[in-house]
Coordinates of C-alpha atoms in Angstrom, one line a residue:
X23 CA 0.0 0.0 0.0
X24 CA 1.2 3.6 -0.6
X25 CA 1.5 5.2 3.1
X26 CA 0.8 8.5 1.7
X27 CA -2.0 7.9 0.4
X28 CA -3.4 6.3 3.6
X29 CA -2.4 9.1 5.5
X30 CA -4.1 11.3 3.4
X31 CA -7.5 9.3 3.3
X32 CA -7.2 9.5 7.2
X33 CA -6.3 13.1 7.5
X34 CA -9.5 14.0 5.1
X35 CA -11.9 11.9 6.3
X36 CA -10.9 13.5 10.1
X37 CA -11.5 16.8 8.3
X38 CA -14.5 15.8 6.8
X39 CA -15.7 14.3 10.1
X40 CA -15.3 17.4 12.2
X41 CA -16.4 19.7 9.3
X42 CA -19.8 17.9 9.3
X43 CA -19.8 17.1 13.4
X44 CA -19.7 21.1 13.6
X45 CA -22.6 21.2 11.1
X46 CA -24.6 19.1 13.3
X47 CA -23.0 21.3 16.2
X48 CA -24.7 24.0 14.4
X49 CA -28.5 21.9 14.0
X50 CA -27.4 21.8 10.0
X51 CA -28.6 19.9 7.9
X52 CA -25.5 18.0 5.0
X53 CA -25.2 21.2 2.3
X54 CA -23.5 20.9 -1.3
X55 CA -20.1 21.9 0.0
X56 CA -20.4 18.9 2.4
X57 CA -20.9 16.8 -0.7
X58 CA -17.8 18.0 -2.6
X59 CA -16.0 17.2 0.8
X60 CA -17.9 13.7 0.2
X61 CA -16.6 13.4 -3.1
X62 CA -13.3 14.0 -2.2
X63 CA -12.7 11.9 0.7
X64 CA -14.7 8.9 -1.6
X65 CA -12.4 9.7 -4.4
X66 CA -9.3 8.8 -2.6
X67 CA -10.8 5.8 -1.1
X68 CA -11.5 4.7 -4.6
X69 CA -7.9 5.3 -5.9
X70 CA -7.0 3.2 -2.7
X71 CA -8.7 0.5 -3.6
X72 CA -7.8 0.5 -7.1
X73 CA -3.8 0.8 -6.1
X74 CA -4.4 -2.2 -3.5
X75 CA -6.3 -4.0 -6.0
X76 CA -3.7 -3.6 -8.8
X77 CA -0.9 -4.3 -6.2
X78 CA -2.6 -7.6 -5.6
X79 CA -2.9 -8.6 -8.5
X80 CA 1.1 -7.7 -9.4
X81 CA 1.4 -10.8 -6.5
X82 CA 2.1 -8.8 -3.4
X83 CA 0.4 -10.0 -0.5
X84 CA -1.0 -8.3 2.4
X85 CA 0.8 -9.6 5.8
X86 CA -2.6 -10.4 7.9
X87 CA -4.2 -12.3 4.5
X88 CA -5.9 -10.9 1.3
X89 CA -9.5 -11.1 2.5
X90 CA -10.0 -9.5 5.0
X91 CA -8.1 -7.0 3.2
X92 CA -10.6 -6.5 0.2
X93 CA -13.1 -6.3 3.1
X94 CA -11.4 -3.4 4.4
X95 CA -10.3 -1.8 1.1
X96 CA -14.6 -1.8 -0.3
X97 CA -15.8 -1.2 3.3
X98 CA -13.2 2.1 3.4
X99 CA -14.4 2.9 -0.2
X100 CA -18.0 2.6 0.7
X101 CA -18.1 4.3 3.8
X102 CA -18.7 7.9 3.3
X103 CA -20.6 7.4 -0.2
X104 CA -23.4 5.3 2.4
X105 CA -23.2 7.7 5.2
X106 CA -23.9 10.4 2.4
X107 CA -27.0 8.7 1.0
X108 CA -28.4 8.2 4.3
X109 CA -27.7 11.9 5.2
X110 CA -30.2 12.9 1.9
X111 CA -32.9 11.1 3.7
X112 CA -32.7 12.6 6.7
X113 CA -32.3 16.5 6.1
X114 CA -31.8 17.7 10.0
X115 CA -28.6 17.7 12.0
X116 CA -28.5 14.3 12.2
X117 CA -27.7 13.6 8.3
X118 CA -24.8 16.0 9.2
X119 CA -23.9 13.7 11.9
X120 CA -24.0 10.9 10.2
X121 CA -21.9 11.3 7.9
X122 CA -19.6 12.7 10.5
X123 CA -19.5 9.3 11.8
X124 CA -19.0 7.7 9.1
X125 CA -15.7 9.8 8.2
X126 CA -14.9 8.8 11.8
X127 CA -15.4 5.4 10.7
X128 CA -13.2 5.4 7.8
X129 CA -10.3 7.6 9.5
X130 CA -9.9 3.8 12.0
X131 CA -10.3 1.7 8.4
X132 CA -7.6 3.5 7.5
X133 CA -5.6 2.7 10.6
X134 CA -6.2 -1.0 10.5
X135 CA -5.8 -1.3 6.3
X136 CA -2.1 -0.3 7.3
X137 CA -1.8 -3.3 9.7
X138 CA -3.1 -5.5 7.7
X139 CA -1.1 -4.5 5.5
X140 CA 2.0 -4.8 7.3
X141 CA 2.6 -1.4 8.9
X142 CA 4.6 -0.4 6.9
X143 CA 6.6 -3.2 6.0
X144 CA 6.3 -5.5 3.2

């Protein structure tokens, strides 16, 4: 896996997390700048799951077994995409805090797609 690009998914998705917990904060409802923050953080989970798809498929292997792995690489990918359907159907703060959890969510996938990766080390 690229480090970087973990760390960046992480870093976003923290961003994205408290940008949309302070929404909430605020009794807001997700707006269309939450969405391109959305579409951002989902569009670097996506390039992560292509790179980790294409590196598997080159024969690396992940250290804690290719599985559970994909499991983590769709369930990062589909993360904030979910939480940011379910925030359309429910237009009060609590949309805004989903998907505020959700980004929460995906900041610890990140954390543990590195371990199973190997932390770092091949």
């Amino acid at each position: 896996m690229i480090d970087a690009l973990t760390v960046a998914i992480g870093v976003t998705a923290l961003a994205l997390a408290a940008w949309c917990g302070f929404a909430a904060y605020r009794d807001e409802p997700t707006k269309d700048w939450h969405f391109i923050g959305m579409a951002v953080v989902s569009l670097l989970a996506m390039v992560q799951l292509v790179v980790g798809l294409v590196q598997l498929g080159r024969g690396e292997t992940p250290r804690d077994g290719t599985a559970i792995f994909v499991a983590y690489l769709v369930g990062a990918a589909a993360c904030v995409p979910a939480t940011g359907f379910l925030s359309l159907s429910e237009r009060t703060r609590w949309g805004s805090a989903t998907v505020a959890a959700g980004a929460v969510v995906l900041a610890v996938l990140e954390v543990r797609l590195f371990d199973i990766w190997g932390g770092g080390h091949a």
